[in-house]
Coordinates of C-alpha atoms in Angstrom, one line a residue:
M1 CA 8.3 22.4 1.0
T2 CA 5.4 19.9 1.0
V3 CA 5.4 16.8 -0.3
T4 CA 2.2 15.7 -1.6
L5 CA 0.8 11.7 -3.1
H6 CA -1.8 12.0 -5.8
R7 CA -3.6 8.6 -6.9
W8 CA -2.2 8.0 -10.2
S9 CA -4.9 9.1 -13.5
V10 CA -4.6 8.3 -17.0
D11 CA -2.4 11.5 -16.8
D12 CA 0.7 11.0 -15.1
L13 CA 2.2 8.9 -18.1
T14 CA 4.9 12.0 -18.7
V15 CA 5.7 11.0 -14.8
L16 CA 7.2 8.0 -16.5
E17 CA 8.3 9.0 -19.1
R18 CA 10.5 11.7 -18.0
A19 CA 11.9 8.7 -15.8
N20 CA 13.1 6.5 -18.4
T21 CA 16.6 7.3 -18.4
P22 CA 19.8 6.0 -17.9
E23 CA 20.5 8.2 -15.4
M24 CA 17.1 7.7 -13.4
T25 CA 16.9 3.6 -13.8
R26 CA 20.9 3.3 -14.1
F27 CA 20.3 1.0 -10.7
L28 CA 17.9 -1.3 -12.5
G29 CA 19.6 -1.9 -15.9
G30 CA 18.9 1.1 -17.6
P31 CA 15.1 2.5 -19.2
E32 CA 12.3 0.1 -21.1
A33 CA 11.1 0.6 -24.1
P34 CA 8.2 2.5 -25.2
E35 CA 6.2 0.3 -25.4
Q36 CA 7.2 -1.2 -21.9
V37 CA 6.6 2.4 -20.2
V38 CA 2.9 2.6 -21.8
D39 CA 2.3 -0.8 -20.7
R40 CA 3.3 0.0 -17.1
H41 CA 1.5 3.2 -17.4
A42 CA -1.6 0.9 -18.0
R43 CA -0.5 -1.4 -15.0
Y44 CA -0.8 1.2 -12.0
L45 CA -4.4 2.4 -13.6
R46 CA -5.8 -1.2 -13.5
N47 CA -4.7 -2.6 -9.6
W48 CA -5.5 0.6 -8.6
E49 CA -8.8 -0.8 -9.6
T50 CA -8.5 -4.4 -8.7
G51 CA -7.0 -3.5 -5.8
E52 CA -3.5 -5.8 -6.9
S53 CA -1.5 -2.0 -6.0
R54 CA -2.5 2.0 -5.0
M55 CA 0.1 4.0 -7.3
F56 CA 1.0 7.6 -6.5
R57 CA 2.9 10.2 -8.4
I58 CA 4.7 11.9 -6.2
D59 CA 4.2 16.7 -6.3
V60 CA 7.2 19.3 -4.3
D61 CA 4.9 21.4 -3.5
G62 CA 1.9 20.8 -6.6
V63 CA 5.4 20.1 -9.3
P64 CA 5.8 16.9 -10.6
A65 CA 8.3 14.8 -9.1
G66 CA 7.8 11.8 -9.3
S67 CA 6.4 8.5 -8.1
I68 CA 5.7 6.1 -5.4
G69 CA 3.6 3.1 -4.8
W70 CA 3.1 -0.4 -3.2
W71 CA 1.5 -4.2 -4.0
R72 CA 0.9 -7.3 -3.1
V73 CA 4.6 -9.6 -3.0
E74 CA 4.9 -13.3 -1.4
H75 CA 8.5 -12.8 0.4
R76 CA 9.8 -15.3 1.4
G77 CA 7.1 -17.5 2.1
R78 CA 5.1 -14.2 3.5
P79 CA 2.1 -12.4 1.9
A80 CA 3.8 -8.7 1.8
Y81 CA 3.7 -5.5 0.5
E82 CA 6.7 -4.4 -1.7
T83 CA 7.4 -0.7 -1.9
G84 CA 9.5 1.1 -4.5
W85 CA 10.4 4.7 -5.7
G86 CA 11.6 7.2 -7.6
V87 CA 12.5 11.4 -8.0
E88 CA 13.6 13.3 -10.5
P89 CA 16.8 13.9 -10.8
G90 CA 17.0 17.6 -9.6
W91 CA 14.6 17.5 -6.4
Q92 CA 17.1 14.1 -5.1
G93 CA 18.5 14.7 -2.4
R94 CA 16.3 17.1 -0.3
G95 CA 14.8 14.5 1.8
V96 CA 11.7 14.7 -0.9
A97 CA 11.5 10.1 -0.6
T98 CA 11.6 10.2 2.2
E99 CA 9.0 12.4 3.5
A100 CA 7.4 9.9 -0.1
L101 CA 8.2 7.1 1.8
R102 CA 7.3 8.1 5.4
H103 CA 3.3 9.2 2.9
I104 CA 3.0 5.1 2.4
I105 CA 4.0 4.1 5.6
A106 CA 1.0 5.5 6.7
D107 CA -0.6 4.6 3.0
V108 CA -0.3 0.7 4.1
R109 CA -1.1 1.1 7.6
A110 CA -4.1 2.8 7.0
H111 CA -5.7 -0.1 4.1
G112 CA -3.0 -2.7 3.7
E113 CA -4.1 -6.3 5.6
R114 CA -1.4 -7.8 5.8
D115 CA 1.7 -7.1 8.3
L116 CA 4.2 -7.0 6.3
L117 CA 6.5 -4.1 4.1
V118 CA 9.8 -4.5 2.0
A119 CA 11.9 -3.1 -0.4
Y120 CA 14.6 -4.5 -3.3
P121 CA 17.5 -1.6 -3.9
G122 CA 20.6 -2.2 -5.6
V123 CA 23.4 -3.1 -4.1
D124 CA 25.0 -0.5 -5.3
N125 CA 22.5 2.0 -5.0
P126 CA 23.1 4.2 -1.4
G127 CA 20.7 6.6 -1.5
S128 CA 18.2 3.9 -1.6
N129 CA 19.3 1.6 0.6
A130 CA 19.9 4.9 3.7
L131 CA 16.5 5.4 2.7
C132 CA 15.2 2.4 4.0
R133 CA 17.1 2.5 7.6
R134 CA 15.3 5.8 7.6
A135 CA 12.7 4.4 7.7
G136 CA 12.3 1.7 9.7
F137 CA 13.4 -1.5 8.1
A138 CA 15.8 -4.4 8.9
L139 CA 18.4 -5.5 6.9
T140 CA 17.6 -9.0 6.2
G141 CA 19.6 -10.3 3.6
S142 CA 20.4 -9.3 -0.1
D143 CA 19.1 -12.2 -3.1
T144 CA 20.5 -12.4 -6.9
M145 CA 17.2 -12.0 -10.1
P146 CA 17.6 -11.5 -13.4
W147 CA 16.0 -8.7 -15.0
R148 CA 16.2 -6.7 -17.6
G149 CA 18.5 -8.6 -20.3
A150 CA 21.0 -9.0 -17.2
E151 CA 21.5 -10.0 -13.5
L152 CA 20.1 -7.4 -10.4
T153 CA 21.6 -8.3 -7.2
F154 CA 19.7 -6.6 -4.8
N155 CA 19.4 -5.7 -0.7
V156 CA 16.0 -7.1 0.8
W157 CA 14.9 -4.8 3.9
E158 CA 11.5 -5.6 5.9
L159 CA 9.9 -2.9 7.5
D160 CA 8.0 -5.3 10.6
M161 CA 3.9 -3.8 11.0
S162 CA 2.5 -6.7 13.4
P163 CA 0.8 -5.6 16.4
L164 CA 2.1 -5.7 19.3
D165 CA 2.0 -9.2 21.1
L166 CA 2.2 -9.7 24.3
T167 CA 0.9 -13.5 25.3
G168 CA 2.6 -15.3 27.6
R169 CA 4.5 -12.2 28.9
E170 CA 3.4 -10.9 31.9
P171 CA 4.8 -7.6 33.7
D172 CA 7.6 -6.8 35.9
V173 CA 5.3 -4.4 37.0
E174 CA 1.9 -2.9 36.2
E175 CA 0.4 1.0 38.2
R176 CA -3.3 1.1 38.7
F177 CA -3.2 3.9 41.3
D178 CA -6.3 2.0 43.1
E179 CA -4.2 2.3 46.4
G180 CA -5.7 5.4 47.1
V181 CA -2.2 6.6 48.3
L182 CA -0.1 7.3 45.4
D183 CA 3.3 4.8 45.5
E184 CA 6.3 6.6 46.1
K185 CA 8.0 3.4 45.5
L186 CA 7.2 4.5 42.1
W187 CA 6.2 8.1 41.5
W188 CA 8.2 11.4 42.4
P189 CA 5.6 14.4 41.7
F190 CA 7.2 16.7 40.8
Y191 CA 8.2 18.3 37.2
T192 CA 11.5 18.3 37.2
P193 CA 12.0 20.9 40.6
H194 CA 15.1 21.2 39.9
W195 CA 15.1 24.4 37.4
S196 CA 12.1 25.4 39.7
S197 CA 11.3 24.3 43.5
R198 CA 9.2 21.2 44.8
E199 CA 7.0 23.7 45.8
R200 CA 5.9 25.7 41.9
A201 CA 6.6 22.3 40.1
A202 CA 4.1 20.3 42.0
A203 CA 1.6 17.5 41.0
R204 CA -2.2 17.9 41.3
Y205 CA -3.1 14.5 41.7
T206 CA -5.6 11.9 42.2
V207 CA -5.2 7.9 43.1
G208 CA -7.6 5.7 43.7
A209 CA -10.1 3.7 41.6
P210 CA -11.2 5.3 38.9
G211 CA -7.1 5.2 38.8
L212 CA -4.8 8.4 38.1
E213 CA -6.0 11.7 37.3
L214 CA -3.7 14.5 37.0
R215 CA -5.3 18.2 37.6
I216 CA -4.6 21.9 36.4
D217 CA -6.5 23.8 38.4
A218 CA -7.2 27.2 38.5
D219 CA -4.7 28.1 41.4
T220 CA -1.4 25.8 39.7
P221 CA 1.0 28.4 39.0
P222 CA 3.4 28.5 36.2
W223 CA 6.1 26.0 37.2
A224 CA 8.7 28.3 35.8
P225 CA 8.0 32.1 35.1
D226 CA 10.9 33.1 33.8
L227 CA 12.1 30.1 32.2
D228 CA 9.1 28.7 30.0
G229 CA 6.4 31.9 30.5
D230 CA 3.0 31.0 31.6
L231 CA 3.4 27.1 31.5
R232 CA 1.2 25.3 33.3
V233 CA 2.4 21.3 34.4
S234 CA 0.5 18.7 36.4
H235 CA 3.2 15.8 36.6
L236 CA 4.6 12.3 37.5
Q237 CA 8.2 11.2 37.6
S238 CA 9.7 8.0 38.0
G239 CA 13.8 9.0 39.0
Q240 CA 15.2 12.7 40.2
F241 CA 18.6 12.9 39.2
S242 CA 20.1 16.3 39.4
G243 CA 23.3 18.3 40.8
P244 CA 23.8 20.3 43.3
L245 CA 23.4 24.6 43.5
A246 CA 23.6 26.4 40.9
S247 CA 25.4 23.4 38.7
R248 CA 24.6 22.4 35.2
V249 CA 23.9 18.7 35.9
G250 CA 19.9 18.1 35.8
Q251 CA 16.9 16.0 33.4
H252 CA 15.8 17.4 30.8
R253 CA 17.7 20.0 30.4
F254 CA 15.2 21.7 27.9
R255 CA 16.8 25.7 27.1
K256 CA 21.4 26.2 27.1
G257 CA 22.7 27.8 30.6
L258 CA 20.5 26.4 33.0
T259 CA 21.3 25.9 36.4
V260 CA 19.6 24.0 39.1
R261 CA 18.3 25.8 41.5
E262 CA 17.0 23.4 44.5
E263 CA 18.4 20.7 45.6
Q264 CA 17.1 17.5 45.2
P265 CA 17.2 14.5 46.4
E266 CA 18.4 11.4 44.7
R267 CA 15.5 8.7 43.2
R268 CA 15.6 6.0 42.0
L269 CA 12.7 4.6 41.6
W270 CA 10.9 2.7 38.3
L271 CA 13.9 3.1 35.2
P272 CA 13.1 0.1 33.0
R273 CA 15.6 -0.3 30.1
F274 CA 14.4 -2.4 27.2
G275 CA 11.2 -4.2 26.6
V276 CA 7.6 -3.0 27.1
I277 CA 6.6 0.4 28.2
E278 CA 2.8 0.9 27.8
A279 CA 0.1 3.3 29.8
R280 CA -3.5 3.5 29.6
L281 CA -4.7 6.9 29.3
A282 CA -7.0 9.5 28.0
A283 CA -6.5 12.8 25.7
I284 CA -7.8 16.2 27.0
R285 CA -9.9 17.8 23.7
H286 CA -8.7 20.8 24.6
P287 CA -7.0 24.0 22.8
S288 CA -4.8 25.7 25.2
A289 CA -4.4 21.1 27.0
M290 CA -1.5 18.2 26.3
V291 CA -1.5 15.1 28.0
A292 CA 2.3 13.4 27.1
F293 CA 4.1 10.2 28.1
W294 CA 7.7 10.1 26.8
P295 CA 10.4 8.2 29.2
I296 CA 13.8 10.4 29.0
G297 CA 16.9 9.6 29.9
F298 CA 17.8 9.3 34.1
E299 CA 20.8 11.5 33.1
D300 CA 23.3 10.5 35.2
D301 CA 25.5 10.3 32.8
P302 CA 24.9 14.2 30.5
D303 CA 24.3 12.5 26.9
D304 CA 22.0 9.7 28.9
C305 CA 18.8 11.1 27.9
G306 CA 17.5 10.7 24.9
E307 CA 13.8 10.9 24.1
I308 CA 10.9 7.6 23.6
C309 CA 7.5 9.9 23.1
I310 CA 5.4 7.4 23.2
A311 CA 1.6 9.1 23.3
E312 CA 2.0 13.5 22.7
I313 CA -1.4 14.7 22.1
F314 CA -2.5 18.7 22.0
G315 CA -6.1 19.2 22.5
S316 CA -5.6 21.1 19.7
E317 CA -5.2 18.7 17.7
L318 CA -8.5 16.7 18.5
D319 CA -11.7 16.3 16.3
D320 CA -15.0 14.8 16.1
A321 CA -14.1 11.8 14.0
G322 CA -10.0 11.5 15.6
G323 CA -7.0 12.9 16.4
W324 CA -2.8 13.3 16.2
V325 CA -0.7 11.3 17.8
G326 CA 3.5 12.1 17.6
V327 CA 4.9 9.3 18.7
G328 CA 9.1 8.7 17.7
V329 CA 12.8 9.3 19.0
K330 CA 13.6 13.0 21.0
A331 CA 17.5 13.7 20.6
Q332 CA 17.1 16.0 23.5
N333 CA 21.3 16.0 24.1
D334 CA 22.4 13.1 23.6
P335 CA 24.3 13.8 20.6
R336 CA 24.0 9.6 19.2
L337 CA 20.7 10.5 18.3
R338 CA 18.7 12.0 16.0
E339 CA 15.5 13.2 15.3
D340 CA 12.4 10.5 14.2
F341 CA 9.0 11.9 15.1
E342 CA 6.1 11.9 13.8
K343 CA 2.4 12.9 14.5
I344 CA 0.1 9.4 13.7
R345 CA -3.4 10.1 12.9
V346 CA -5.7 8.0 15.1
E347 CA -9.5 7.3 14.5
G348 CA -11.6 6.9 17.6
D349 CA -12.2 9.7 20.2
L350 CA -9.1 10.1 22.2
T351 CA -10.8 11.8 24.7
D352 CA -12.1 8.3 25.5
F353 CA -9.0 5.6 26.9
H354 CA -6.7 4.2 24.5
D355 CA -3.5 1.8 25.3
Y356 CA -0.4 3.8 23.8
A357 CA 2.9 1.8 24.1
V358 CA 6.5 0.8 22.5
E359 CA 8.6 -2.3 22.2
W360 CA 12.5 -1.4 23.0
T361 CA 14.7 -3.5 21.8
P362 CA 18.8 -2.7 21.7
D363 CA 18.3 -2.2 17.5
R364 CA 15.1 -0.7 17.2
L365 CA 12.2 0.8 19.1
R366 CA 8.1 -0.2 17.6
F367 CA 5.1 2.3 18.8
F368 CA 2.0 0.7 19.2
I369 CA -1.2 2.6 19.9
D370 CA -4.2 0.0 20.7
H371 CA -1.7 -2.6 20.0
R372 CA -1.4 -1.3 16.8
W373 CA 1.7 -0.5 15.0
V374 CA 2.2 2.9 14.4
K375 CA 5.8 3.0 13.6
T376 CA 9.4 2.0 14.2
V377 CA 12.5 3.5 14.5
A378 CA 15.6 2.5 13.8
Q379 CA 18.0 3.5 16.8
T380 CA 17.9 3.2 20.2
L381 CA 18.8 4.2 23.5
D382 CA 21.4 1.6 25.8
Y383 CA 20.4 3.0 29.6
P384 CA 17.7 3.3 31.7
V385 CA 14.6 5.7 31.5
Q386 CA 12.2 7.3 33.9
L387 CA 8.5 7.7 33.0
M388 CA 7.7 11.2 32.2
L389 CA 3.5 11.3 32.8
D390 CA 2.1 14.6 32.5
V391 CA -0.8 17.4 31.8
Y392 CA 0.9 20.4 30.2
E393 CA -1.2 24.3 29.7
F394 CA 0.4 26.2 27.3
P395 CA -1.1 30.1 27.6
P396 CA -4.3 31.4 25.5
E397 CA -3.1 33.4 23.1
K398 CA -5.2 36.2 23.7
G399 CA -3.2 35.6 27.5
I400 CA -6.4 35.1 29.5
R401 CA -7.0 31.4 30.1
D402 CA -10.1 30.0 29.5
A403 CA -12.0 29.6 33.1
A404 CA -14.5 27.6 32.8
A405 CA -13.1 24.5 31.2
L406 CA -10.7 24.4 34.6
P407 CA -9.1 22.2 36.4
H408 CA -8.0 20.1 32.9
R409 CA -7.5 16.6 34.1
F410 CA -5.5 13.9 32.8
R411 CA -6.5 10.8 32.8
V412 CA -4.1 7.9 33.3
D413 CA -6.0 4.2 33.7
R414 CA -2.9 2.4 34.5
V415 CA 0.8 1.8 33.4
R416 CA 2.9 -1.7 32.9
T417 CA 6.3 -2.6 31.7
Y418 CA 7.2 -5.8 30.5
P419 CA 10.8 -7.7 30.9
P420 CA 12.9 -8.0 27.5
V421 CA 12.3 -11.6 26.6

């Protein structure tokens, strides 16, 4: 099922007419008069031209399924945008509204100038309220106003799209990799070696005034060939926890049935809990390469294993104009989390340095690229995490490595954390 949005056109009056039914308007006070529907259609067209609003037709696999949009408002004395939507009954309950709202948030991010998006679903509309919550909006109250000859009581949902503001805050740790030697009080230079071995999982790297460079060389071996094929990794992590030989206890249980193959010393190094985590790094434009910065739970409790993906960038998804950056939460094996992960389009050369950050509170996670807000996840991890910083080389489709492109070099200028305020 593919959900797409299309700019409102003169041919879309029928979409509004199909939505003007008792079933579709039961949370809005009932249907409008036919002439009001025509006026609404004309307003959608007119306001596109003036910039007052951007309304879209929702299509599912090319079939019209409803409408959604955003427009300028004043919200509690603050300039904001409001969003609203309607999905036809045949498409409800299938994730159409979720995907359409995701597209709208991306459209506001790309074209809006205000940093607050609000929605006002009726208090008795469980679907729309749940949708706001899943999309990262925060419930900030409720209100009642006259509407279509009656009174409408609605909830107030706010999505804070403001940039990352570190004014007046000092990092508790700032790692610039400029001492000429890796700081072993912060880093363990092996990729989950308990599932493989330190020999196979050892990082190839240099550190110095330019920062960190993680490398995959021509002779870098696959880190765990019987588990992960020909995947090669060069990686730093800021903690290490696993159980005794042959046990099933260990961080990042990426598949079922894993057992510890080599015992590892416990390392409790750089383990933030809440606050801001930020890295300045440069991606690699090659179809076999991927770079990532993804703190995970230290996992001394097996449920404390969720992932905060601050940046995941595939070289195959970069082009001359920009590329896609994956951000969000991955549950991994944490039963309290649900995956909320999204790829964000970023314009500009991602092989140059950019800042990638998360603001992590006991209620939610807000993600930023170059201090600009890109996503909010209305979940949190309530346990310490260790930092995971790596470059991967995936097996090429035809089975022959691109020797001319090696080594793959992942450059990291700095990593830093700020304590919670």
